[in-house]
Each structure stands twice: as C-alpha cells, then as structure tokens.
Amino acid sequence: MSRSAESDYDTVERVIDAFRAGDPVLIHDFDDREGEVDLVYPARSVAPLDVARMRNDAGGLVCVALPDDVAETLSLPFMDEVLDHPAANSHDLAYDSRSSFSFTVNHRESFTGITDRDRAMTISRLAPVAELARAGDYDADDFGGEFRAPGHVHLLRGAPNLLDDRQGHTELGLALADEAGTAPAVVVCEMLDDETGAALPKSAARDYAARNDFAFVDGDRLLEVLR
C-alpha cells in the first residue's frame, strides 16, 4: 500500500489511479476549512450498491459536482443567485465565501427518485451528459428532456477556475477527475460520526479506508499536484 512514511495518507498517485479505475476515494479537505472527509466517486461508476454505501457508511448528502463550463452550458445556476426569498439573503458561511449548490434533479426514467437504484441511475447518467455538454453536443433543452427538477440528487457547480478559486470537495473532486482523465462529474458525500453527531474524525476515516482498501488523501497533498 502506497502510504507516506510521515503519515497514514496515501500517495496522490494511488488516489489518481484508483479514481481512474472507477473506485471511490476518501478526501479530507483542510483542518481550517470544513475539516471533513468526503467519500468521492467518479459519477459514471456509481451503482445502487455505491449509493447504499454512501447512505450507510458515509451518511452525508449525496451530491454530484459538475464543472463551471458544463453547468453554464446546461444553464445550471448557483441557487443563491436565483432564489428570491429572505432565507437566501446574506449568506454567512463559516467555512467559505459561497455555497456550490445548484438545484436537485431526478432522471425522468426514475420512479420516486430516492431509491438506491433511482439515484444511481440519475448519478451515472450525469457523467456522459457532462462529457457531451463539454463537447457542445448537449444543452439545457436536452438536459430538461432527460432530467426533471426538483429531485433527489443535489447538483453542485464548481468554481470557474477550480482550485485557484476555491478549495472545497467540489473542486478537489473535479480536479481529480481531470487529472485521472475521467468524465467531469463526481459524487461527493460527507462521512459523519454516528456516536458524536459530528464529522467523522480523520483517524476513523483512515481506519475505514484501510478496512475497505480505499485510497485516502488530504487536500493539501492534492493541491500540491493538481493546482
């Protein structure tokens, strides 16, 4: 196993190889940011069992991150720019200057949209859609014909210059996808601690990664290679 001698993190090379192979990886962002570990998947590889893992083992919100250029082509806004309600005013985020949230979707072939099978369908289909949109072969009308909103899969819109603009899990995951040569669509889900009700500690996330042979990396290490 490619662990660093100074810590229990894996090498960035192992993380990239795992992601390229379609495997999930664990990414801790930064102690002075959210201080959270996310389970991150390439969207194309997500199957119902993966959604079940995110529900049962991670426990956070299952989101699909798309890069800014793809979101622009598909007319996917930042929600804080389009919501006309007092609750959308004066965002005071302790960890960042803005939220990445766009709206929520279901694939039109899904039923309720919330089952593992339905969410896996929605998530996995977003990967080829992102590739087609980036190539100029898929637009907002095509998206509306295939997906409906609101739904049960949260969409995130990456910062325009990714890690140069923002260093959230959204941007870390998308930069990893670019480096791995996978579709520009990644799934992120926060790992939570059932006992404390807080984010899963890094030590527990490290143990989970080791038990499941998943790569585990810190955001600082990814920045050194991907930024």
PDB file of C-alpha atoms in Angstrom:
ATOM      1  CA  MET A   1       0.000   0.000   0.000  1.00  0.00           C
ATOM      2  CA  SER A   2       1.394   3.397  -1.028  1.00  0.00           C
ATOM      3  CA  ARG A   3       1.304   5.219   2.290  1.00  0.00           C
ATOM      4  CA  SER A   4       3.590   8.103   3.111  1.00  0.00           C
ATOM      5  CA  ALA A   5       6.230   7.493   5.754  1.00  0.00           C
ATOM      6  CA  GLU A   6       5.235  10.634   7.627  1.00  0.00           C
ATOM      7  CA  SER A   7       1.507   9.926   7.794  1.00  0.00           C
ATOM      8  CA  ASP A   8      -1.178   7.410   7.018  1.00  0.00           C
ATOM      9  CA  TYR A   9      -2.295   9.190   3.857  1.00  0.00           C
ATOM     10  CA  ASP A  10      -1.915   7.513   0.503  1.00  0.00           C
ATOM     11  CA  THR A  11       0.143   8.996  -2.296  1.00  0.00           C
ATOM     12  CA  VAL A  12      -1.670  11.208  -4.767  1.00  0.00           C
ATOM     13  CA  GLU A  13      -0.605   8.784  -7.488  1.00  0.00           C
ATOM     14  CA  ARG A  14      -2.537   5.967  -5.822  1.00  0.00           C
ATOM     15  CA  VAL A  15      -5.577   8.201  -5.453  1.00  0.00           C
ATOM     16  CA  ILE A  16      -5.473   9.147  -9.146  1.00  0.00           C
ATOM     17  CA  ASP A  17      -5.058   5.514 -10.212  1.00  0.00           C
ATOM     18  CA  ALA A  18      -7.961   4.415  -8.011  1.00  0.00           C
ATOM     19  CA  PHE A  19     -10.237   7.126  -9.336  1.00  0.00           C
ATOM     20  CA  ARG A  20      -9.264   6.303 -12.925  1.00  0.00           C
ATOM     21  CA  ALA A  21     -10.234   2.690 -12.228  1.00  0.00           C
ATOM     22  CA  GLY A  22     -13.679   3.809 -11.055  1.00  0.00           C
ATOM     23  CA  ASP A  23     -13.046   3.260  -7.349  1.00  0.00           C
ATOM     24  CA  PRO A  24     -14.120   5.630  -4.559  1.00  0.00           C
ATOM     25  CA  VAL A  25     -11.514   7.606  -2.629  1.00  0.00           C
ATOM     26  CA  LEU A  26     -11.627   9.454   0.681  1.00  0.00           C
ATOM     27  CA  ILE A  27     -10.617  13.120   0.671  1.00  0.00           C
ATOM     28  CA  HIS A  28     -10.117  15.252   3.771  1.00  0.00           C
ATOM     29  CA  ASP A  29     -10.332  18.918   2.817  1.00  0.00           C
ATOM     30  CA  PHE A  30      -8.450  21.094   5.339  1.00  0.00           C
ATOM     31  CA  ASP A  31      -8.444  21.471   9.124  1.00  0.00           C
ATOM     32  CA  ASP A  32      -9.073  25.213   8.772  1.00  0.00           C
ATOM     33  CA  ARG A  33     -11.971  24.760   6.341  1.00  0.00           C
ATOM     34  CA  GLU A  34     -14.821  22.244   6.808  1.00  0.00           C
ATOM     35  CA  GLY A  35     -12.460  19.744   8.402  1.00  0.00           C
ATOM     36  CA  GLU A  36     -14.471  16.922   6.861  1.00  0.00           C
ATOM     37  CA  VAL A  37     -13.737  13.713   4.973  1.00  0.00           C
ATOM     38  CA  ASP A  38     -15.863  13.018   1.903  1.00  0.00           C
ATOM     39  CA  LEU A  39     -16.339   9.738   0.086  1.00  0.00           C
ATOM     40  CA  VAL A  40     -15.777  10.694  -3.564  1.00  0.00           C
ATOM     41  CA  TYR A  41     -16.725   8.654  -6.641  1.00  0.00           C
ATOM     42  CA  PRO A  42     -16.423   9.147 -10.388  1.00  0.00           C
ATOM     43  CA  ALA A  43     -20.110   9.564 -11.254  1.00  0.00           C
ATOM     44  CA  ARG A  44     -20.048   7.142 -14.180  1.00  0.00           C
ATOM     45  CA  SER A  45     -19.169   4.163 -11.964  1.00  0.00           C
ATOM     46  CA  VAL A  46     -21.887   4.646  -9.339  1.00  0.00           C
ATOM     47  CA  ALA A  47     -24.253   1.685  -8.978  1.00  0.00           C
ATOM     48  CA  PRO A  48     -27.076   1.057  -6.456  1.00  0.00           C
ATOM     49  CA  LEU A  49     -24.656  -0.634  -4.022  1.00  0.00           C
ATOM     50  CA  ASP A  50     -22.499   2.511  -4.061  1.00  0.00           C
ATOM     51  CA  VAL A  51     -25.476   4.686  -3.146  1.00  0.00           C
ATOM     52  CA  ALA A  52     -26.203   2.249  -0.319  1.00  0.00           C
ATOM     53  CA  ARG A  53     -22.604   2.612   0.879  1.00  0.00           C
ATOM     54  CA  MET A  54     -22.925   6.386   0.895  1.00  0.00           C
ATOM     55  CA  ARG A  55     -26.165   6.174   2.859  1.00  0.00           C
ATOM     56  CA  ASN A  56     -24.965   3.625   5.376  1.00  0.00           C
ATOM     57  CA  ASP A  57     -21.242   4.234   5.724  1.00  0.00           C
ATOM     58  CA  ALA A  58     -20.913   7.945   4.986  1.00  0.00           C
ATOM     59  CA  GLY A  59     -24.314   9.366   5.913  1.00  0.00           C
ATOM     60  CA  GLY A  60     -23.957  12.837   4.443  1.00  0.00           C
ATOM     61  CA  LEU A  61     -25.640  14.450   1.473  1.00  0.00           C
ATOM     62  CA  VAL A  62     -25.180  12.662  -1.859  1.00  0.00           C
ATOM     63  CA  CYS A  63     -24.233  15.323  -4.406  1.00  0.00           C
ATOM     64  CA  VAL A  64     -22.914  15.391  -7.966  1.00  0.00           C
ATOM     65  CA  ALA A  65     -20.377  18.097  -8.773  1.00  0.00           C
ATOM     66  CA  LEU A  66     -20.138  19.474 -12.310  1.00  0.00           C
ATOM     67  CA  PRO A  67     -17.555  21.964 -13.593  1.00  0.00           C
ATOM     68  CA  ASP A  68     -18.486  25.576 -14.272  1.00  0.00           C
ATOM     69  CA  ASP A  69     -18.314  25.309 -18.069  1.00  0.00           C
ATOM     70  CA  VAL A  70     -20.625  22.288 -18.109  1.00  0.00           C
ATOM     71  CA  ALA A  71     -23.046  23.955 -15.683  1.00  0.00           C
ATOM     72  CA  GLU A  72     -23.067  27.076 -17.864  1.00  0.00           C
ATOM     73  CA  THR A  73     -23.846  25.052 -20.994  1.00  0.00           C
ATOM     74  CA  LEU A  74     -26.683  23.288 -19.171  1.00  0.00           C
ATOM     75  CA  SER A  75     -27.964  26.540 -17.582  1.00  0.00           C
ATOM     76  CA  LEU A  76     -27.492  25.171 -14.070  1.00  0.00           C
ATOM     77  CA  PRO A  77     -27.329  28.189 -11.748  1.00  0.00           C
ATOM     78  CA  PHE A  78     -25.901  28.717  -8.302  1.00  0.00           C
ATOM     79  CA  MET A  79     -29.033  28.536  -6.169  1.00  0.00           C
ATOM     80  CA  ASP A  80     -28.070  31.554  -4.072  1.00  0.00           C
ATOM     81  CA  GLU A  81     -28.194  33.647  -7.264  1.00  0.00           C
ATOM     82  CA  VAL A  82     -31.717  32.646  -8.311  1.00  0.00           C
ATOM     83  CA  LEU A  83     -33.634  32.103  -5.061  1.00  0.00           C
ATOM     84  CA  ASP A  84     -35.917  35.053  -4.377  1.00  0.00           C
ATOM     85  CA  HIS A  85     -36.598  34.536  -0.698  1.00  0.00           C
ATOM     86  CA  PRO A  86     -35.341  36.162   2.508  1.00  0.00           C
ATOM     87  CA  ALA A  87     -33.696  32.880   3.527  1.00  0.00           C
ATOM     88  CA  ALA A  88     -31.366  33.220   0.520  1.00  0.00           C
ATOM     89  CA  ASN A  89     -30.080  36.624   1.627  1.00  0.00           C
ATOM     90  CA  SER A  90     -26.853  37.406   3.483  1.00  0.00           C
ATOM     91  CA  HIS A  91     -25.145  34.039   3.381  1.00  0.00           C
ATOM     92  CA  ASP A  92     -22.733  33.807   6.308  1.00  0.00           C
ATOM     93  CA  LEU A  93     -20.775  30.601   5.837  1.00  0.00           C
ATOM     94  CA  ALA A  94     -18.156  29.903   8.468  1.00  0.00           C
ATOM     95  CA  TYR A  95     -16.080  27.782   6.087  1.00  0.00           C
ATOM     96  CA  ASP A  96     -16.298  29.605   2.725  1.00  0.00           C
ATOM     97  CA  SER A  97     -17.493  32.666   0.836  1.00  0.00           C
ATOM     98  CA  ARG A  98     -20.261  30.871  -1.068  1.00  0.00           C
ATOM     99  CA  SER A  99     -22.147  27.612  -1.464  1.00  0.00           C
ATOM    100  CA  SER A 100     -21.717  25.398  -4.546  1.00  0.00           C
ATOM    101  CA  PHE A 101     -25.339  24.256  -4.595  1.00  0.00           C
ATOM    102  CA  SER A 102     -27.354  24.310  -7.793  1.00  0.00           C
ATOM    103  CA  PHE A 103     -30.780  22.624  -7.893  1.00  0.00           C
ATOM    104  CA  THR A 104     -31.829  18.989  -7.421  1.00  0.00           C
ATOM    105  CA  VAL A 105     -32.750  16.512 -10.166  1.00  0.00           C
ATOM    106  CA  ASN A 106     -34.145  13.054 -10.896  1.00  0.00           C
ATOM    107  CA  HIS A 107     -33.663  11.160 -14.136  1.00  0.00           C
ATOM    108  CA  ARG A 108     -37.006  11.038 -15.935  1.00  0.00           C
ATOM    109  CA  GLU A 109     -36.887   7.235 -16.111  1.00  0.00           C
ATOM    110  CA  SER A 110     -36.723   7.025 -12.305  1.00  0.00           C
ATOM    111  CA  PHE A 111     -39.837   6.496 -10.196  1.00  0.00           C
ATOM    112  CA  THR A 112     -39.711   8.331  -6.868  1.00  0.00           C
ATOM    113  CA  GLY A 113     -36.057   9.197  -7.432  1.00  0.00           C
ATOM    114  CA  ILE A 114     -34.916   8.382  -3.879  1.00  0.00           C
ATOM    115  CA  THR A 115     -34.222   4.645  -4.052  1.00  0.00           C
ATOM    116  CA  ASP A 116     -30.653   3.441  -4.457  1.00  0.00           C
ATOM    117  CA  ARG A 117     -31.493   2.256  -7.954  1.00  0.00           C
ATOM    118  CA  ASP A 118     -33.126   5.556  -8.934  1.00  0.00           C
ATOM    119  CA  ARG A 119     -30.327   7.708  -7.551  1.00  0.00           C
ATOM    120  CA  ALA A 120     -27.675   5.516  -9.163  1.00  0.00           C
ATOM    121  CA  MET A 121     -29.452   5.951 -12.498  1.00  0.00           C
ATOM    122  CA  THR A 122     -29.544   9.726 -12.120  1.00  0.00           C
ATOM    123  CA  ILE A 123     -25.928   9.956 -10.949  1.00  0.00           C
ATOM    124  CA  SER A 124     -24.370   7.644 -13.510  1.00  0.00           C
ATOM    125  CA  ARG A 125     -26.212   9.284 -16.401  1.00  0.00           C
ATOM    126  CA  LEU A 126     -24.825  12.705 -15.430  1.00  0.00           C
ATOM    127  CA  ALA A 127     -21.304  11.580 -16.442  1.00  0.00           C
ATOM    128  CA  PRO A 128     -21.915  11.141 -20.196  1.00  0.00           C
ATOM    129  CA  VAL A 129     -24.140  14.222 -20.125  1.00  0.00           C
ATOM    130  CA  ALA A 130     -21.223  16.270 -18.755  1.00  0.00           C
ATOM    131  CA  GLU A 131     -18.933  14.952 -21.497  1.00  0.00           C
ATOM    132  CA  LEU A 132     -21.488  15.741 -24.206  1.00  0.00           C
ATOM    133  CA  ALA A 133     -22.109  19.217 -22.797  1.00  0.00           C
ATOM    134  CA  ARG A 134     -18.388  19.980 -22.709  1.00  0.00           C
ATOM    135  CA  ALA A 135     -18.152  18.876 -26.351  1.00  0.00           C
ATOM    136  CA  GLY A 136     -21.046  21.169 -27.302  1.00  0.00           C
ATOM    137  CA  ASP A 137     -23.366  18.273 -28.143  1.00  0.00           C
ATOM    138  CA  TYR A 138     -25.873  18.639 -25.298  1.00  0.00           C
ATOM    139  CA  ASP A 139     -27.664  21.730 -23.985  1.00  0.00           C
ATOM    140  CA  ALA A 140     -30.217  22.848 -21.422  1.00  0.00           C
ATOM    141  CA  ASP A 141     -33.138  21.644 -23.526  1.00  0.00           C
ATOM    142  CA  ASP A 142     -31.555  18.205 -23.835  1.00  0.00           C
ATOM    143  CA  PHE A 143     -30.990  18.210 -20.080  1.00  0.00           C
ATOM    144  CA  GLY A 144     -34.619  19.116 -19.435  1.00  0.00           C
ATOM    145  CA  GLY A 145     -35.730  16.278 -21.670  1.00  0.00           C
ATOM    146  CA  GLU A 146     -33.726  13.750 -19.653  1.00  0.00           C
ATOM    147  CA  PHE A 147     -33.942  15.101 -16.086  1.00  0.00           C
ATOM    148  CA  ARG A 148     -36.653  16.732 -14.020  1.00  0.00           C
ATOM    149  CA  ALA A 149     -36.355  19.173 -11.141  1.00  0.00           C
ATOM    150  CA  PRO A 150     -36.749  19.211  -8.222  1.00  0.00           C
ATOM    151  CA  GLY A 151     -35.439  15.750  -7.494  1.00  0.00           C
ATOM    152  CA  HIS A 152     -33.328  13.748  -5.063  1.00  0.00           C
ATOM    153  CA  VAL A 153     -29.789  14.236  -6.384  1.00  0.00           C
ATOM    154  CA  HIS A 154     -28.177  17.522  -5.418  1.00  0.00           C
ATOM    155  CA  LEU A 155     -26.125  19.228  -8.114  1.00  0.00           C
ATOM    156  CA  LEU A 156     -23.038  21.268  -7.246  1.00  0.00           C
ATOM    157  CA  ARG A 157     -21.425  23.817  -9.540  1.00  0.00           C
ATOM    158  CA  GLY A 158     -17.651  24.047  -9.386  1.00  0.00           C
ATOM    159  CA  ALA A 159     -15.818  27.373  -9.214  1.00  0.00           C
ATOM    160  CA  PRO A 160     -14.753  28.673 -12.673  1.00  0.00           C
ATOM    161  CA  ASN A 161     -11.037  28.174 -12.060  1.00  0.00           C
ATOM    162  CA  LEU A 162     -11.472  25.205  -9.749  1.00  0.00           C
ATOM    163  CA  LEU A 163      -8.732  25.077  -7.087  1.00  0.00           C
ATOM    164  CA  ASP A 164      -7.417  28.537  -7.944  1.00  0.00           C
ATOM    165  CA  ASP A 165     -10.793  29.968  -6.887  1.00  0.00           C
ATOM    166  CA  ARG A 166     -11.986  27.579  -4.186  1.00  0.00           C
ATOM    167  CA  GLN A 167     -10.667  24.522  -2.370  1.00  0.00           C
ATOM    168  CA  GLY A 168     -13.827  22.640  -1.445  1.00  0.00           C
ATOM    169  CA  HIS A 169     -14.570  18.975  -2.014  1.00  0.00           C
ATOM    170  CA  THR A 170     -16.426  20.049  -5.160  1.00  0.00           C
ATOM    171  CA  GLU A 171     -13.266  21.479  -6.708  1.00  0.00           C
ATOM    172  CA  LEU A 172     -10.924  18.832  -5.289  1.00  0.00           C
ATOM    173  CA  GLY A 173     -13.071  16.085  -6.797  1.00  0.00           C
ATOM    174  CA  LEU A 174     -13.387  17.781 -10.185  1.00  0.00           C
ATOM    175  CA  ALA A 175      -9.652  18.481 -10.356  1.00  0.00           C
ATOM    176  CA  LEU A 176      -9.037  14.820  -9.526  1.00  0.00           C
ATOM    177  CA  ALA A 177     -11.375  13.763 -12.343  1.00  0.00           C
ATOM    178  CA  ASP A 178      -9.485  15.987 -14.788  1.00  0.00           C
ATOM    179  CA  GLU A 179      -6.152  14.531 -13.715  1.00  0.00           C
ATOM    180  CA  ALA A 180      -7.478  10.976 -13.939  1.00  0.00           C
ATOM    181  CA  GLY A 181      -8.990  11.592 -17.377  1.00  0.00           C
ATOM    182  CA  THR A 182     -12.486  10.599 -16.265  1.00  0.00           C
ATOM    183  CA  ALA A 183     -15.795  12.283 -17.066  1.00  0.00           C
ATOM    184  CA  PRO A 184     -16.195  15.752 -15.483  1.00  0.00           C
ATOM    185  CA  ALA A 185     -18.815  14.621 -12.976  1.00  0.00           C
ATOM    186  CA  VAL A 186     -18.022  13.422  -9.448  1.00  0.00           C
ATOM    187  CA  VAL A 187     -20.071  12.327  -6.464  1.00  0.00           C
ATOM    188  CA  VAL A 188     -19.241  13.665  -3.011  1.00  0.00           C
ATOM    189  CA  CYS A 189     -20.766  12.540   0.281  1.00  0.00           C
ATOM    190  CA  GLU A 190     -19.655  13.655   3.734  1.00  0.00           C
ATOM    191  CA  MET A 191     -18.627  10.985   6.241  1.00  0.00           C
ATOM    192  CA  LEU A 192     -20.401  11.507   9.563  1.00  0.00           C
ATOM    193  CA  ASP A 193     -19.932  10.041  13.027  1.00  0.00           C
ATOM    194  CA  ASP A 194     -22.964   8.222  14.441  1.00  0.00           C
ATOM    195  CA  GLU A 195     -21.694   8.489  18.014  1.00  0.00           C
ATOM    196  CA  THR A 196     -20.881  12.206  18.198  1.00  0.00           C
ATOM    197  CA  GLY A 197     -23.197  13.594  15.541  1.00  0.00           C
ATOM    198  CA  ALA A 198     -20.221  15.474  14.088  1.00  0.00           C
ATOM    199  CA  ALA A 199     -17.973  14.887  11.112  1.00  0.00           C
ATOM    200  CA  LEU A 200     -16.122  11.568  11.153  1.00  0.00           C
ATOM    201  CA  PRO A 201     -12.640  12.124  12.630  1.00  0.00           C
ATOM    202  CA  LYS A 202      -9.689  11.678  10.296  1.00  0.00           C
ATOM    203  CA  SER A 203      -8.432   8.734  12.339  1.00  0.00           C
ATOM    204  CA  ALA A 204     -11.746   6.889  11.938  1.00  0.00           C
ATOM    205  CA  ALA A 205     -11.862   7.723   8.235  1.00  0.00           C
ATOM    206  CA  ARG A 206      -8.327   6.388   7.883  1.00  0.00           C
ATOM    207  CA  ASP A 207      -9.369   3.122   9.554  1.00  0.00           C
ATOM    208  CA  TYR A 208     -12.397   2.849   7.278  1.00  0.00           C
ATOM    209  CA  ALA A 209     -10.229   3.379   4.200  1.00  0.00           C
ATOM    210  CA  ALA A 210      -7.790   0.704   5.358  1.00  0.00           C
ATOM    211  CA  ARG A 211     -10.562  -1.825   6.051  1.00  0.00           C
ATOM    212  CA  ASN A 212     -12.011  -1.342   2.582  1.00  0.00           C
ATOM    213  CA  ASP A 213      -8.713  -0.839   0.721  1.00  0.00           C
ATOM    214  CA  PHE A 214      -9.772   2.652  -0.379  1.00  0.00           C
ATOM    215  CA  ALA A 215      -7.265   5.414  -1.059  1.00  0.00           C
ATOM    216  CA  PHE A 216      -7.265   8.258   1.488  1.00  0.00           C
ATOM    217  CA  VAL A 217      -5.678  11.651   0.879  1.00  0.00           C
ATOM    218  CA  ASP A 218      -5.521  15.120   2.386  1.00  0.00           C
ATOM    219  CA  GLY A 219      -6.496  18.231   0.443  1.00  0.00           C
ATOM    220  CA  ASP A 220      -3.054  19.780   0.913  1.00  0.00           C
ATOM    221  CA  ARG A 221      -1.468  16.866  -0.935  1.00  0.00           C
ATOM    222  CA  LEU A 222      -3.943  17.130  -3.785  1.00  0.00           C
ATOM    223  CA  LEU A 223      -3.287  20.855  -4.076  1.00  0.00           C
ATOM    224  CA  GLU A 224       0.434  20.246  -4.473  1.00  0.00           C
ATOM    225  CA  VAL A 225      -0.179  18.061  -7.527  1.00  0.00           C
ATOM    226  CA  LEU A 226      -3.469  19.237  -9.059  1.00  0.00           C
ATOM    227  CA  ARG A 227      -3.418  23.005  -8.663  1.00  0.00           C
TER     228      ARG A 227
END
